[in-house]
């Protein structure tokens, strides 16, 4: 299985267009690497590629990644579809950039499919797509020899979803387990995690590589402290006795990588003191564009 980490930033990217904090200013000055919004692509055969989320930066990400270039025919593309982890704007807005591409298949949890119904209707007017329940019993198989199961990991609905709808279903956010039938390699992709759970422990124990939510380094990073073990704005922080880094310590066999980094997170700076405990645990913070092999 080949996995290209197309983007590693949280919503708004890094630097954010409307932020003049020290980290964003350093990125604008070229002192820190810029990051596009979180997204990845995977393939089991190098020909059929599937996107994990569709960020607002998807056009630039596809253009920067040679294996995702169109061809050999003028209207052909190796992109076969999208696996959505949730309905957040930074994960679904890029679907509009893919409009007009025939026969794409989009997997998502039932509440995500429901809230996207108006957008789905509009996109299908350009070219009909297939929309599938990612939580269907038994999982699903992707072209290229990849077997996928989706697992609910958070009940956090996007802020734009009306309260009357957001509280009716707790499956708003999912993690994906992807297994390559040829090699047995297992990827776990979970860019949004509200709290650590037995489900995540089980998934990490089976994985060869884990791409995990690293949005915030501390729970009070955005100025609002939360109780230990709880999510900061829907994201479990990296640090602290109940943070994701402590939980990942139980799974040293897997390659562990943080993604979905907020512009406030000191991990975006390779020279920050926050990098030391993460590196000591063997967890990685990678730039955009890295390809992994499982």
C-alpha atoms as one frame of an Amber mdcrd trajectory, in Angstrom:
protein
   0.000   0.000   0.000   1.243   3.452  -0.943   0.068   6.429   1.102   0.798
  10.037   0.132   0.347  12.560   2.939  -1.011  15.398   0.801  -1.699  17.905
   3.586  -1.081  18.015   7.335  -2.669  21.236   8.625  -5.958  21.795  10.397
  -8.718  23.995   8.970  -7.355  27.179   7.441  -3.922  25.697   6.722  -0.592
  27.015   7.936  -0.075  29.911   7.934  -3.688  30.964   8.273  -4.643  33.821
   6.016  -6.072  35.897   8.884  -3.542  35.172  11.635  -0.457  37.216  12.537
   0.761  35.017  15.404   4.495  34.316  15.689   4.189  30.881  14.079   2.150
  32.099  11.106   4.460  35.081  10.646   7.483  32.757  10.617   5.834  30.609
   7.941   5.128  33.674   5.794   8.770  34.688   6.142   9.874  31.263   4.945
  11.335  30.303   8.322   8.847  27.474   8.852   7.371  25.147   6.231   3.846
  25.975   5.106   1.221  23.244   5.316  -1.923  22.648   3.298  -5.106  21.366
   4.884  -5.186  17.737   5.936  -5.766  15.143   3.240  -4.117  11.935   2.050
  -4.233   9.528  -0.879  -3.729   5.767  -0.898  -3.429   2.954  -3.391  -2.943
  -0.782  -3.291  -1.694  -1.130  -6.864  -0.258   2.278  -7.833  -3.028   2.790
 -10.421  -6.249   3.191  -8.449  -5.990   6.025  -5.924  -8.439   6.933  -3.178
  -8.508  10.219  -1.291  -8.872  10.367   2.465 -10.932  13.564   2.801 -11.150
  16.314   0.187  -9.557  19.479   1.490 -10.106  22.993   0.085  -6.485  22.697
  -1.118  -7.148  19.534  -3.115  -6.411  21.054  -6.542  -2.944  22.206  -5.469
  -2.332  18.903  -3.676  -3.261  16.846  -6.744  -1.168  19.062  -9.007   1.859
  18.679  -6.724   1.639  14.864  -6.683   2.736  13.168  -9.891   1.061   9.814
  -9.171  -2.292  11.623  -9.072  -1.879  13.445 -12.386  -4.497  12.746 -15.066
  -3.897  10.490 -18.049  -3.079   8.647 -20.170  -6.249   9.847 -21.911  -7.193
  13.544 -21.733 -10.198  12.875 -19.510  -8.805  10.039 -17.394  -7.744  10.234
 -13.759  -6.308   7.693 -11.325  -8.549   9.089  -8.555 -11.382   6.636  -7.948
 -13.139   8.270  -5.012 -13.046   9.754  -1.534 -13.333   8.403   2.003 -14.680
  11.133   4.300 -13.871  10.960   8.003 -16.488  13.621   8.865 -18.416  16.581
   7.464 -16.097  19.399   8.592 -15.618  22.121   5.975 -11.893  21.429   5.656
 -12.670  17.810   4.736 -15.580  18.160   2.305 -15.127  21.512   0.531 -12.688
  19.968  -1.936 -15.451  17.765  -3.338 -16.501  20.761  -5.432 -13.080  20.754
  -7.131 -13.674  17.144  -8.210 -17.077  17.873  -9.758 -17.652  16.664 -13.271
 -15.457  13.593 -12.833 -17.676  10.617 -13.695 -18.075   7.510 -11.571 -16.340
   8.720  -8.417 -17.435   6.915  -5.254 -17.685   8.731  -1.928 -17.843   6.854
   1.369 -19.109   8.549   4.533 -21.041   7.812   7.723 -24.849   8.168   7.605
 -25.062  11.570   9.371 -22.399  12.951   7.038 -24.283  11.724   3.977 -27.462
  13.288   5.364 -26.014  16.741   6.007 -24.312  16.723   2.598 -27.556  15.921
   0.772 -27.921  19.385  -0.847 -24.282  19.374  -1.981 -24.619  15.809  -3.229
 -27.531  16.808  -5.433 -25.561  19.683  -6.890 -22.434  17.627  -7.529 -24.406
  14.858  -9.193 -25.717  17.369 -11.729 -22.181  17.696 -13.120 -21.607  13.932
 -13.219 -23.371  11.233 -11.207 -21.354   9.868  -8.297 -21.921   6.903  -6.029
 -22.502   7.753  -2.366 -21.986   4.871   0.063 -22.350   4.225   3.789 -18.841
   3.786   5.195 -20.247   2.106   8.308 -22.048  -0.663   6.438 -21.630  -4.061
   8.090 -18.530  -5.905   6.959 -16.724  -2.857   5.611 -15.966  -2.465   1.923
 -13.310  -3.255  -0.674 -11.601  -0.591  -2.795 -10.251  -1.221  -6.278  -6.563
  -1.937  -5.927  -6.983  -4.624  -3.277  -7.683  -2.589  -0.132 -10.179  -3.660
   2.533 -11.628  -0.870   4.666 -13.619  -0.656   7.864 -14.840   2.585   9.448
 -15.106   3.101  13.199 -16.937   5.929  15.018 -14.538   7.928  17.219 -16.428
  11.142  18.008 -19.966  12.534  18.174 -18.850  16.097  17.334 -20.915  17.561
  14.506 -19.645  20.520  12.474 -20.584  23.957  13.789 -22.742  24.640  10.732
 -25.072  21.717  11.499 -28.301  22.757  13.275 -28.542  21.570  16.872 -31.747
  19.681  16.119 -29.834  17.518  13.653 -26.418  17.279  15.290 -27.667  15.515
  18.422 -29.585  12.775  16.649 -26.617  10.606  15.693 -23.331  10.012  17.519
 -21.417   8.792  14.461 -20.287  12.129  13.065 -16.568  11.301  13.037 -14.952
   8.039  11.980 -11.493   6.526  11.782 -10.561   4.231   8.902  -8.683   0.946
   9.067  -7.266   0.052   5.635  -5.627  -3.303   4.976  -3.645  -4.244   1.881
  -4.670  -7.780   0.914  -1.372  -8.371  -0.910   1.044  -7.338   1.844  -1.088
  -7.472   4.983  -0.066  -3.877   5.761  -2.568  -1.946   7.879  -3.090   1.813
   7.969  -5.227   3.578  10.571  -6.330   7.075   9.596  -7.894   9.168  12.363
  -7.375  12.922  11.859 -10.155  13.878  14.274 -10.374  12.203  17.688 -12.557
  13.493  20.499 -11.330  11.141  23.226  -9.147   8.071  23.458 -11.110   4.824
  23.490 -10.816   1.064  23.510 -11.682   1.190  19.815  -8.618   3.304  19.057
  -6.449   1.062  21.217  -7.601  -1.974  19.253  -7.049  -0.247  15.918  -3.543
   0.923  16.840  -2.631  -2.539  18.107  -3.357  -3.957  14.628  -1.707  -1.161
  12.647   1.604  -0.840  10.863   1.075   2.907  10.491  -1.198   5.347  12.332
  -1.949   8.862  11.073  -3.534  10.507  14.094  -5.145  13.773  15.137  -2.434
  16.149  16.368  -4.496  19.349  16.177  -3.543  20.847  19.542  -0.475  20.240
  21.659  -2.193  21.369  24.871  -5.833  21.458  25.899  -5.758  25.219  26.521
  -3.984  26.133  23.288  -6.916  28.155  22.007  -7.441  29.764  25.409 -10.142
  27.452  26.726  -8.947  24.848  29.206 -10.833  21.551  29.351 -10.915  18.682
  31.800  -8.192  16.004  31.551  -9.004  13.389  28.972 -11.565  15.572  27.257
 -11.361  17.110  23.808 -10.277  20.673  23.098 -12.708  21.954  20.455 -13.382
  18.343  19.532  -9.743  17.246  19.425  -7.822  15.264  22.033  -4.602  17.193
  22.766  -1.195  15.642  22.237   0.356  16.352  25.639  -0.595  15.574  29.215
  -1.174  12.334  31.117  -4.450  11.789  29.263  -3.276  13.076  25.875  -2.810
  11.125  22.671   0.981  10.887  23.032   0.592   8.963  26.299  -1.930   6.664
  24.618   0.334   6.074  21.619   3.125   4.975  23.961   1.288   1.662  24.271
   1.766   0.992  20.543   5.475   1.301  19.738   5.320  -1.310  16.957   3.356
   0.966  14.643   4.779   3.919  12.773   2.917   6.835  14.393   2.478  10.207
  12.700   0.590  13.335  13.733  -1.536  15.181  11.189  -4.213  17.921  11.179
  -1.898  20.358  13.010  -3.447  23.664  14.043  -1.600  26.909  13.350  -1.326
  27.374  17.136   0.421  24.040  17.653   4.155  24.411  18.430   4.766  21.094
  16.662   4.669  22.989  13.358   8.085  24.370  14.378  10.779  21.650  14.113
  12.925  23.563  16.650  10.228  23.935  19.311  10.578  22.351  22.737   7.285
  20.549  22.104   9.006  18.372  19.495  11.329  16.729  22.056   8.811  14.528
  23.952   7.118  13.571  20.689  10.424  12.550  19.118  11.466  10.675  22.273
   8.334   8.576  21.984   9.154   7.855  18.347   6.133   9.704  16.989   6.691
  11.720  13.802   5.636  15.120  12.493   6.084  15.076   8.716   5.892  17.784
   6.045   3.325  17.714   3.268   3.996  15.440   0.316   5.688  12.502   2.051
   4.928   9.042   0.636   4.698   6.016   2.934   4.833   2.324   1.983   3.099
  -0.410   3.974
